[in-house]
PDB file of N, CA, C and O in Angstrom:
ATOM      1  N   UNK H  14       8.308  20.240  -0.352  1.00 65.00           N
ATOM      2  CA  UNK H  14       8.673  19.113  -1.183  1.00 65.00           C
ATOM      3  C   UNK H  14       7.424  18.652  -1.925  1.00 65.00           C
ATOM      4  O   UNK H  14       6.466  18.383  -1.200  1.00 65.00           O
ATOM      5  N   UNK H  15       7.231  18.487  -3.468  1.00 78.00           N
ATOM      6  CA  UNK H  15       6.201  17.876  -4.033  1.00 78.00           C
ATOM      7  C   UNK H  15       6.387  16.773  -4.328  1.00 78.00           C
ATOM      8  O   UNK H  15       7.428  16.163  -4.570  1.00 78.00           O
ATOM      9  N   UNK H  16       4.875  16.341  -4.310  1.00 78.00           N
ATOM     10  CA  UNK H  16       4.817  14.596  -4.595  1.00 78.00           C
ATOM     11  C   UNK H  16       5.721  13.924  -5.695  1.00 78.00           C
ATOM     12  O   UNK H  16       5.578  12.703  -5.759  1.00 78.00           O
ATOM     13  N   UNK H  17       6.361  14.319  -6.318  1.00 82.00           N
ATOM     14  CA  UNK H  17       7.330  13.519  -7.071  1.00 82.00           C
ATOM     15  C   UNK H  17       9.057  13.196  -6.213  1.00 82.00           C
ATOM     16  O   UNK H  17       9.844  12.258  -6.087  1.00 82.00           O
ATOM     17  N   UNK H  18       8.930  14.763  -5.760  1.00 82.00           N
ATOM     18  CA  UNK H  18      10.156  14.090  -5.004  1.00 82.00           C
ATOM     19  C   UNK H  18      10.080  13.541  -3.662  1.00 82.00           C
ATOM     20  O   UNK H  18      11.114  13.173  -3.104  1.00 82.00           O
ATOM     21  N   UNK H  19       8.955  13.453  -3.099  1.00 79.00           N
ATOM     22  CA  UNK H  19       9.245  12.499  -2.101  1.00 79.00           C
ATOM     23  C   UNK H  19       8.974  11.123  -2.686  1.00 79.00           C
ATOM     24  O   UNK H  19       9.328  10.280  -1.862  1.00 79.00           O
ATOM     25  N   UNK H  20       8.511  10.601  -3.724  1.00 78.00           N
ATOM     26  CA  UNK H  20       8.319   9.428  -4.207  1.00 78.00           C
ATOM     27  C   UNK H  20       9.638   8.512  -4.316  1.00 78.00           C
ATOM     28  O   UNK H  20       9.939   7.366  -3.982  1.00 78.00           O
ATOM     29  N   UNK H  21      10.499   9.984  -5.180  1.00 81.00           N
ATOM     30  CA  UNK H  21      11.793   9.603  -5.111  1.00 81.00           C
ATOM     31  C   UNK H  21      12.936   9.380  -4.020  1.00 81.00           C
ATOM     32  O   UNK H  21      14.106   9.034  -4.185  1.00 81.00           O
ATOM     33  N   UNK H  22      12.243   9.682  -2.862  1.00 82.00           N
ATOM     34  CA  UNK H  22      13.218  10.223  -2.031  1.00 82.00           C
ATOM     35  C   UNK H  22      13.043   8.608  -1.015  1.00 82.00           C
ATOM     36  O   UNK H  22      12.105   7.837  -0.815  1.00 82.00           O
ATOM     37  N   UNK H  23      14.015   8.646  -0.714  1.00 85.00           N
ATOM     38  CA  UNK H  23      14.512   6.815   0.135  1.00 85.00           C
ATOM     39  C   UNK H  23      13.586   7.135   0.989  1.00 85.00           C
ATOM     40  O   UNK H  23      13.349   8.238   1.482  1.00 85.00           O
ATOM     41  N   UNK H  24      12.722   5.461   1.256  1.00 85.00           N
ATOM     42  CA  UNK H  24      12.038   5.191   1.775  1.00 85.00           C
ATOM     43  C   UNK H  24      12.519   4.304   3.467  1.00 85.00           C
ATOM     44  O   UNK H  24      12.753   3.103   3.332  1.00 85.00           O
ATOM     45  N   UNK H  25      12.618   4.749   4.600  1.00 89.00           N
ATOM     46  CA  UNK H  25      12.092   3.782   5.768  1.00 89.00           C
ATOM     47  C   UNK H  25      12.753   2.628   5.168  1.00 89.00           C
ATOM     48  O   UNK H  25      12.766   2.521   3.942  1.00 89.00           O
ATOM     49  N   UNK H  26      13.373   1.643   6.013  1.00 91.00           N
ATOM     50  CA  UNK H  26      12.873  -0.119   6.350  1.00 91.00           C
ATOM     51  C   UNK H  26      11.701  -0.396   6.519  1.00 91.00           C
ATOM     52  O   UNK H  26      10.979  -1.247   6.002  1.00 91.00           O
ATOM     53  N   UNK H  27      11.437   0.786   7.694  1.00 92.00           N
ATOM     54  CA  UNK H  27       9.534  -0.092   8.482  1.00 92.00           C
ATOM     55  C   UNK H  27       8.506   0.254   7.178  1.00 92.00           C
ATOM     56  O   UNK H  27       7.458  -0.375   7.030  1.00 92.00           O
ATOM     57  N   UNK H  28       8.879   1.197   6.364  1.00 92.00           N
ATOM     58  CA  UNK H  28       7.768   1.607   5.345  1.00 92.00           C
ATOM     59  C   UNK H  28       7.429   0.800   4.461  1.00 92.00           C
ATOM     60  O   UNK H  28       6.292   0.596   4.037  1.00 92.00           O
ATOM     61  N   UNK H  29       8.587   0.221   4.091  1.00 91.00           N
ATOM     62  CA  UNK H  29       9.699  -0.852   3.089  1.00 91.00           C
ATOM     63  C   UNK H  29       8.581  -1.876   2.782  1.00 91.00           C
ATOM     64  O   UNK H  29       7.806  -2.237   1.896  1.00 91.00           O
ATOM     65  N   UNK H  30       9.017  -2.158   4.217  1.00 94.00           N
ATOM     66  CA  UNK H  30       8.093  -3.851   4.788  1.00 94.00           C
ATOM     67  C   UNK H  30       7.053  -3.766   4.650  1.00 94.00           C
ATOM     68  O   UNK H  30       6.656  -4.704   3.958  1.00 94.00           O
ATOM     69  N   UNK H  31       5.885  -2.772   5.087  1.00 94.00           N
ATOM     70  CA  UNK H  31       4.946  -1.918   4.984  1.00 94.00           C
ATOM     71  C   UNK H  31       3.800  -1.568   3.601  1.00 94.00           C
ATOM     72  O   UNK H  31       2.636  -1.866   3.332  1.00 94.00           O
ATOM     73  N   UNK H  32       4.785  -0.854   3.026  1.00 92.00           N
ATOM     74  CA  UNK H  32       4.115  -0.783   1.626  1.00 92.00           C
ATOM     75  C   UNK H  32       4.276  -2.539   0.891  1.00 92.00           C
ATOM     76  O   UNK H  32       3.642  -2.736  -0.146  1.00 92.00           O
ATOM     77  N   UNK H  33       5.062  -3.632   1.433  1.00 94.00           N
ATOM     78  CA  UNK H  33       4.971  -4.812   0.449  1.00 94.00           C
ATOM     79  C   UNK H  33       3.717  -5.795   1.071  1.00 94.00           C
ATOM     80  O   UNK H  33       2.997  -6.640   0.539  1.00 94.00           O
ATOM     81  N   UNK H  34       3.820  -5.251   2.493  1.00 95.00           N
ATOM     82  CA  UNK H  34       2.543  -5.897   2.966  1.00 95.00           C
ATOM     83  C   UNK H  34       1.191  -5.439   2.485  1.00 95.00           C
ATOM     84  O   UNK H  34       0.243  -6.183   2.233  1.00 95.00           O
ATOM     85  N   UNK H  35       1.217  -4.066   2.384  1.00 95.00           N
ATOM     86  CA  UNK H  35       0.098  -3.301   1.395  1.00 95.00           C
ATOM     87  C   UNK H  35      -0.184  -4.062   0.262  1.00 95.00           C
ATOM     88  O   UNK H  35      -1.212  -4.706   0.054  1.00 95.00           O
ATOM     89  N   UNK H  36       1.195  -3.903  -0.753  1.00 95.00           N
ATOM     90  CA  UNK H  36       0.666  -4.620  -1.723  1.00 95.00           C
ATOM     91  C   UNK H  36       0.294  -6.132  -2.121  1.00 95.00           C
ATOM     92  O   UNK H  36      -0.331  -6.371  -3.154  1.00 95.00           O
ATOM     93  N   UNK H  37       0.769  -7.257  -1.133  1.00 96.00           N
ATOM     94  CA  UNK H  37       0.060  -7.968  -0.916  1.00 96.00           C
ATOM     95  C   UNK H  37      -1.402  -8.117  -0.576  1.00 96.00           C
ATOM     96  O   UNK H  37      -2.178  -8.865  -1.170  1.00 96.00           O
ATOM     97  N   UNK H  38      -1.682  -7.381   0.375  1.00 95.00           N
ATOM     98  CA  UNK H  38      -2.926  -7.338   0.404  1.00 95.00           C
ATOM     99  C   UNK H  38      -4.056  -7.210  -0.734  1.00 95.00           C
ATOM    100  O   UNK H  38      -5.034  -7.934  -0.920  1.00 95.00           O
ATOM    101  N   UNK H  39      -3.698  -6.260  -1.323  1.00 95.00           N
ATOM    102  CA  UNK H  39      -4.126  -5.601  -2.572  1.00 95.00           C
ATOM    103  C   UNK H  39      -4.282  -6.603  -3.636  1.00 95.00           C
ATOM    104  O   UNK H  39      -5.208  -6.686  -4.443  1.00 95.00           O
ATOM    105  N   UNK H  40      -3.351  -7.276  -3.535  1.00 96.00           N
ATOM    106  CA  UNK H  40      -3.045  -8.838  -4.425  1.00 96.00           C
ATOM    107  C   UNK H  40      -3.792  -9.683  -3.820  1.00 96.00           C
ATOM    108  O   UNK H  40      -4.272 -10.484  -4.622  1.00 96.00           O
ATOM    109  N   UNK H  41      -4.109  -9.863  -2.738  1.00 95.00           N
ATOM    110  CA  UNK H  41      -5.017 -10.487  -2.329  1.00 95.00           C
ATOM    111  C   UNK H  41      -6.696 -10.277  -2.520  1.00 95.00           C
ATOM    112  O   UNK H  41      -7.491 -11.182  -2.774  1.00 95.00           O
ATOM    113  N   UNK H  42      -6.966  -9.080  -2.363  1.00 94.00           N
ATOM    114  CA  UNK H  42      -7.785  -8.885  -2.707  1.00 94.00           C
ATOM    115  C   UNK H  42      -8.577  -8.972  -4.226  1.00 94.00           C
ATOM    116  O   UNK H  42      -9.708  -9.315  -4.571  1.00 94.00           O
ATOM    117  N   UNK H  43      -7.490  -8.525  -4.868  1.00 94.00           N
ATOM    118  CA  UNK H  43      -7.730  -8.569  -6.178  1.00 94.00           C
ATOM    119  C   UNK H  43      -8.084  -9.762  -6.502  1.00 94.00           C
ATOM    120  O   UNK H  43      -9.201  -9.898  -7.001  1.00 94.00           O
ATOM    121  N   UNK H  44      -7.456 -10.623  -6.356  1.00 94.00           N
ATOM    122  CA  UNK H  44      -7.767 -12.193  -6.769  1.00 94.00           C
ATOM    123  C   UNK H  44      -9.355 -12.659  -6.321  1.00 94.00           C
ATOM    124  O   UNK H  44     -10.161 -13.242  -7.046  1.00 94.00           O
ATOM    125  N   UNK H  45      -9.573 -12.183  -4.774  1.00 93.00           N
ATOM    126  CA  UNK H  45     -10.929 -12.526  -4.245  1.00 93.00           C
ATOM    127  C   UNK H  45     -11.768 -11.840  -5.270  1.00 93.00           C
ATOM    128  O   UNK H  45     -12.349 -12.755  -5.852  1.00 93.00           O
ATOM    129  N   UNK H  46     -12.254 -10.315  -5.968  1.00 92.00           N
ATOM    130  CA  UNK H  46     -12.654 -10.100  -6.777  1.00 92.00           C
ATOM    131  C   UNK H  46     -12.673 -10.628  -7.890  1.00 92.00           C
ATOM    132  O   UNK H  46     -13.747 -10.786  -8.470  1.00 92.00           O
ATOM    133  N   UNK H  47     -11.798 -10.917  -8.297  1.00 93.00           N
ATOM    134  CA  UNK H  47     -11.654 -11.985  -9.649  1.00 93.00           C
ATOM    135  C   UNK H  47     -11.346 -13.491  -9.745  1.00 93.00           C
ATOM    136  O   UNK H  47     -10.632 -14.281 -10.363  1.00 93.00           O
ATOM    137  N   UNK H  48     -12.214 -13.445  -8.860  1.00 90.00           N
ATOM    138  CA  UNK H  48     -12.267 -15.640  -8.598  1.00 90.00           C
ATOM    139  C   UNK H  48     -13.509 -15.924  -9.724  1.00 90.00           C
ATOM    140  O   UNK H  48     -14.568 -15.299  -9.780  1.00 90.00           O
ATOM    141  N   UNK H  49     -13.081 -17.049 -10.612  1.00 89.00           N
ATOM    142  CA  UNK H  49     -13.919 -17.500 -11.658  1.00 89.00           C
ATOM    143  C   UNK H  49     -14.940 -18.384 -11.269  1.00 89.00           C
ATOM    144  O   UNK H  49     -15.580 -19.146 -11.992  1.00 89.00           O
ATOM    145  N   UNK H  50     -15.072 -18.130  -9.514  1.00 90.00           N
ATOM    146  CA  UNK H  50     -16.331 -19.098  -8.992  1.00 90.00           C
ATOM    147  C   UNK H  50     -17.089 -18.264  -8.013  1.00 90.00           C
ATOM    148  O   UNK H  50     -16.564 -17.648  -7.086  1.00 90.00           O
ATOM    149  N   UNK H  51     -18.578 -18.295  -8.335  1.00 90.00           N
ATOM    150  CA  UNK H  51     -19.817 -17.377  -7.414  1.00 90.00           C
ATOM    151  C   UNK H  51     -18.990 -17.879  -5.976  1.00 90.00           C
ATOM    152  O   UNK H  51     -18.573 -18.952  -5.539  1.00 90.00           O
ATOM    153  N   UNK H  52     -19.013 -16.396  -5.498  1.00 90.00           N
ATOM    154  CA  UNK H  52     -18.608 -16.732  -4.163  1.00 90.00           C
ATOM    155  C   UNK H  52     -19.586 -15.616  -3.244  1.00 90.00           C
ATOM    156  O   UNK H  52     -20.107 -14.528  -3.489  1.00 90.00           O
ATOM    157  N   UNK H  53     -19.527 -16.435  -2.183  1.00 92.00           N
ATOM    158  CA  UNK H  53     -21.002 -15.411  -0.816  1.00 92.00           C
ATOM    159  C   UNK H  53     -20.756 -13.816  -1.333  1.00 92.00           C
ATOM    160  O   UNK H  53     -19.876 -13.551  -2.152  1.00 92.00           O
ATOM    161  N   UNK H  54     -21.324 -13.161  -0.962  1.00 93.00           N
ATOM    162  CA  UNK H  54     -21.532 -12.061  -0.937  1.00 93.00           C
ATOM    163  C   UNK H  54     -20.623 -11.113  -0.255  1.00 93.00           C
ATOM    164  O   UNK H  54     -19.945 -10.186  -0.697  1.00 93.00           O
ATOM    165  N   UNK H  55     -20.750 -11.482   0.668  1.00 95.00           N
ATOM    166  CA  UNK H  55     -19.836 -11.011   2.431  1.00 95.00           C
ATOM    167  C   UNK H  55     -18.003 -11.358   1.903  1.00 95.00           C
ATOM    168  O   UNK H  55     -17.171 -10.507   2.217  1.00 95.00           O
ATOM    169  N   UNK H  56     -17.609 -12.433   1.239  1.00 93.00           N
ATOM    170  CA  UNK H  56     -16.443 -12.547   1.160  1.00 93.00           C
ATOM    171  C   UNK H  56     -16.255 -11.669   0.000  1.00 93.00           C
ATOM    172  O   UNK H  56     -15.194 -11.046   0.028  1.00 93.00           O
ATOM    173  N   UNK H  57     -17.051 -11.449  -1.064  1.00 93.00           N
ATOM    174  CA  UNK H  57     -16.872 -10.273  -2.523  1.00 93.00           C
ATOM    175  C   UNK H  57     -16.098  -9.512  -1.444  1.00 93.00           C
ATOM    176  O   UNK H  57     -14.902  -9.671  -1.199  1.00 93.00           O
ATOM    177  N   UNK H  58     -17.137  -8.452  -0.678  1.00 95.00           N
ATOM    178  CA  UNK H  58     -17.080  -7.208  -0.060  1.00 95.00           C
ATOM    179  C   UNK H  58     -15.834  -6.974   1.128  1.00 95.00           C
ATOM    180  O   UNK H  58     -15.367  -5.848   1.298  1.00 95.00           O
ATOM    181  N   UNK H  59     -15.424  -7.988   1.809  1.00 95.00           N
ATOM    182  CA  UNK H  59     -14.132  -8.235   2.316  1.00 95.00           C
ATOM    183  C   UNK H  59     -13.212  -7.944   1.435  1.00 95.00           C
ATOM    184  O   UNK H  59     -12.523  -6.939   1.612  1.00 95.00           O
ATOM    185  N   UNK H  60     -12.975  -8.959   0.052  1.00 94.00           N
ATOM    186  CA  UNK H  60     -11.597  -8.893  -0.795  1.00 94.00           C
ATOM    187  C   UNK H  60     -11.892  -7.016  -1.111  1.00 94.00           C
ATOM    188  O   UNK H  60     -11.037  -6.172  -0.844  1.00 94.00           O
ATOM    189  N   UNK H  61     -13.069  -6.733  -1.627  1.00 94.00           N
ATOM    190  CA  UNK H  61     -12.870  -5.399  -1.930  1.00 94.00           C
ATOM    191  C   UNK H  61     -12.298  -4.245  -1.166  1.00 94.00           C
ATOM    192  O   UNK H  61     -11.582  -3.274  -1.414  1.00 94.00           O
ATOM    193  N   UNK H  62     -13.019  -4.846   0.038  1.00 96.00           N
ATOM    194  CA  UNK H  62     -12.135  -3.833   1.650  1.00 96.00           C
ATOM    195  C   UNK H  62     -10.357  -4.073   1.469  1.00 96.00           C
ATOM    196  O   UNK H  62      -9.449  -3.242   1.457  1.00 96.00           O
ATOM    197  N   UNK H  63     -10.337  -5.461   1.352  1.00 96.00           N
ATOM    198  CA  UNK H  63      -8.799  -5.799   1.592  1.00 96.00           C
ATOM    199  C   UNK H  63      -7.723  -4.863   0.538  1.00 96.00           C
ATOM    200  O   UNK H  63      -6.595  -4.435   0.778  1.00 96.00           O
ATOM    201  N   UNK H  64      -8.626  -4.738  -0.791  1.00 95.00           N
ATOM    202  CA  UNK H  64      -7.842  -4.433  -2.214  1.00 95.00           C
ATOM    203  C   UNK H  64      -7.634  -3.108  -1.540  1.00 95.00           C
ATOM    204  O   UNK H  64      -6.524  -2.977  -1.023  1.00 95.00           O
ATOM    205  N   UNK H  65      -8.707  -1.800  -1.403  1.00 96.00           N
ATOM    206  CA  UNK H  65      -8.361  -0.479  -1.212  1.00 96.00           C
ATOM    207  C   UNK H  65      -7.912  -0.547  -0.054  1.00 96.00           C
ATOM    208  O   UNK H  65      -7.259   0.496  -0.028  1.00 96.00           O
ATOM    209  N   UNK H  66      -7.739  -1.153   1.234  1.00 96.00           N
ATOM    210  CA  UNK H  66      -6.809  -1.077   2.280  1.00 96.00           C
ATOM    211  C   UNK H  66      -5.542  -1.286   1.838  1.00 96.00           C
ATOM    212  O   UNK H  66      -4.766  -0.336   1.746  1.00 96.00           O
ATOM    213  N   UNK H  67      -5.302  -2.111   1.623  1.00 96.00           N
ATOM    214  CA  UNK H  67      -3.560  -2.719   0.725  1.00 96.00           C
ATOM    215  C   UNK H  67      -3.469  -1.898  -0.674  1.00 96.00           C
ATOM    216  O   UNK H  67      -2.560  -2.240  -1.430  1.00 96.00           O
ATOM    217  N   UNK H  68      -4.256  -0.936  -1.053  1.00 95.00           N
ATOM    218  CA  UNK H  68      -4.041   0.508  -1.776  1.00 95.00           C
ATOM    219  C   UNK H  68      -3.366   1.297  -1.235  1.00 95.00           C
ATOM    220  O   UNK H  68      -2.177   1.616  -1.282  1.00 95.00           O
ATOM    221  N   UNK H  69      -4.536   1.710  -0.512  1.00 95.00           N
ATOM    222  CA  UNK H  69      -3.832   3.162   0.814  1.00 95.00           C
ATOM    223  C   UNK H  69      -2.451   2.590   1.446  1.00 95.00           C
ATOM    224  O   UNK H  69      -1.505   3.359   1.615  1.00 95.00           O
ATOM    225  N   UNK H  70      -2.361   1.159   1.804  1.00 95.00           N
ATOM    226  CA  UNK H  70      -1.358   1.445   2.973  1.00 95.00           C
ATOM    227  C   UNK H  70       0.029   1.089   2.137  1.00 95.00           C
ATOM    228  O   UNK H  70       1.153   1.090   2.638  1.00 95.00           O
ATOM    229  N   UNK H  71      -0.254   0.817   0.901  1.00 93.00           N
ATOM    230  CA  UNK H  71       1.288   0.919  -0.198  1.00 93.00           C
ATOM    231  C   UNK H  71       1.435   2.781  -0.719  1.00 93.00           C
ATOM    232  O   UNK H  71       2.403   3.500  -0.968  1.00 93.00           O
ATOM    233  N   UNK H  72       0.450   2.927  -0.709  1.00 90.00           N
ATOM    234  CA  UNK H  72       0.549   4.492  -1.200  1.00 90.00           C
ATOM    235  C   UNK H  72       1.133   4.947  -0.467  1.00 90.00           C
ATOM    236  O   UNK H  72       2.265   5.367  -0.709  1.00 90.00           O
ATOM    237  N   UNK H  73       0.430   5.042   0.968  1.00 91.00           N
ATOM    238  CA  UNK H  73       0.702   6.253   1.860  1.00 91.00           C
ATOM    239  C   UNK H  73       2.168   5.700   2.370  1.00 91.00           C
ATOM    240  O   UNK H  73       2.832   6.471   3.062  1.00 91.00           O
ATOM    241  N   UNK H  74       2.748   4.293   2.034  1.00 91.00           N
ATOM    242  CA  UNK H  74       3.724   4.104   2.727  1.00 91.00           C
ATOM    243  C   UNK H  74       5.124   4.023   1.422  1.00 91.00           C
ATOM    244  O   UNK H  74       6.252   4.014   1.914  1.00 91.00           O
ATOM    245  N   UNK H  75       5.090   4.000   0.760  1.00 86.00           N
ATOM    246  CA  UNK H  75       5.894   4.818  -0.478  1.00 86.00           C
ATOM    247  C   UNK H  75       6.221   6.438  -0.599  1.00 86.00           C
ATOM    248  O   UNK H  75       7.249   6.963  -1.025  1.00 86.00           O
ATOM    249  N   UNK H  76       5.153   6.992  -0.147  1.00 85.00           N
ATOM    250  CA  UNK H  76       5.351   8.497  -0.004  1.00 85.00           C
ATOM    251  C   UNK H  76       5.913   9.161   0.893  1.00 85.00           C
ATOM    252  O   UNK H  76       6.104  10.376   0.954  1.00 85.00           O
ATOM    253  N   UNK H  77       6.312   7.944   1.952  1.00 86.00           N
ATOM    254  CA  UNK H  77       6.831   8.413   3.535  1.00 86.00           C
ATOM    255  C   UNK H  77       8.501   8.331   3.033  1.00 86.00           C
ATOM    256  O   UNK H  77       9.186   7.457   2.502  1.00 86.00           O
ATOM    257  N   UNK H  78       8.721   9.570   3.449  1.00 82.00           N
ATOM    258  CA  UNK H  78      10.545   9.775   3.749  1.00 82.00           C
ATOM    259  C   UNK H  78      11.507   9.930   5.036  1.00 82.00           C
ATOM    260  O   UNK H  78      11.106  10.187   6.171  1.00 82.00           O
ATOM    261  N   UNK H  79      12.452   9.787   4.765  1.00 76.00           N
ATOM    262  CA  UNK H  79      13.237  10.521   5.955  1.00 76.00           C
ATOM    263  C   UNK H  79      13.453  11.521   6.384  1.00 76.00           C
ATOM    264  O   UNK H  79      12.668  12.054   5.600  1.00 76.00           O
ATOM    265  N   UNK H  80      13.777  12.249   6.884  1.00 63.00           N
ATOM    266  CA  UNK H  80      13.883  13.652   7.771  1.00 63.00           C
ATOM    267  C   UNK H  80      14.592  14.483   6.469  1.00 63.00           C
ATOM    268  O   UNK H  80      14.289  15.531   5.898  1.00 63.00           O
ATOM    269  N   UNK H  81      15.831  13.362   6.261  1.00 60.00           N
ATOM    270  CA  UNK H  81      17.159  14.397   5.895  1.00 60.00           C
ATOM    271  C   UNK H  81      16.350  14.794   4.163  1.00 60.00           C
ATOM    272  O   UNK H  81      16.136  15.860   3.586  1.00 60.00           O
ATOM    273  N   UNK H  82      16.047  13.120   3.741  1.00 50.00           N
ATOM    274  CA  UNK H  82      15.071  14.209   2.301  1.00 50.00           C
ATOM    275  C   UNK H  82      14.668  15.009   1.994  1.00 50.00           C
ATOM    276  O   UNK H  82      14.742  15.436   0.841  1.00 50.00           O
ATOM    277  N   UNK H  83      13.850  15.725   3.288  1.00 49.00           N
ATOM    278  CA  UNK H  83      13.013  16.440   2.843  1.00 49.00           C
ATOM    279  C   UNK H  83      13.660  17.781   3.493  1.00 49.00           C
ATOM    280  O   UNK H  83      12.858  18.554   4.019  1.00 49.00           O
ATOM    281  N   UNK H  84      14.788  18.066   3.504  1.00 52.00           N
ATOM    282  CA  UNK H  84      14.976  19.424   3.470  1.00 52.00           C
ATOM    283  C   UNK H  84      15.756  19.610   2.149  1.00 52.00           C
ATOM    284  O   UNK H  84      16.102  20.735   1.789  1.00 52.00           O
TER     285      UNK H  84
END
């Protein structure tokens, strides 16, 4: 199966929930990067951790299928 059709292919509940918590995160992060006020150092580098964590875990959890899809 190539990456387009499992993209397409129905996703999980638990993935569901999963990839929206991802992208929250990601949204979260993003914002910490783009706050219009100097902020510590240590919190920059957190939101940046948070953004590519809540990347990966919407990616990798969008790409996840069911059994029966993928034959």
């Amino acid at each position: 199966m190539n990456v387009i059709k499992r993209a397409k292919a129905p996703t999980p509940k638990f993935f569901k929930v999963l990839r929206n918590i991802g992208l929250s995160l990601a949204a979260i992060g993003g914002t910490i990067l783009a706050a219009p006020v100097a902020l510590p150092v240590i919190v920059v580098s957190i939101g940046g951790y948070i953004a590519i964590a809540g990347g990966v875990i919407s990616a990798v959890s969008q790409l996840t299928s069911t059994q029966d899809a993928v034959e």
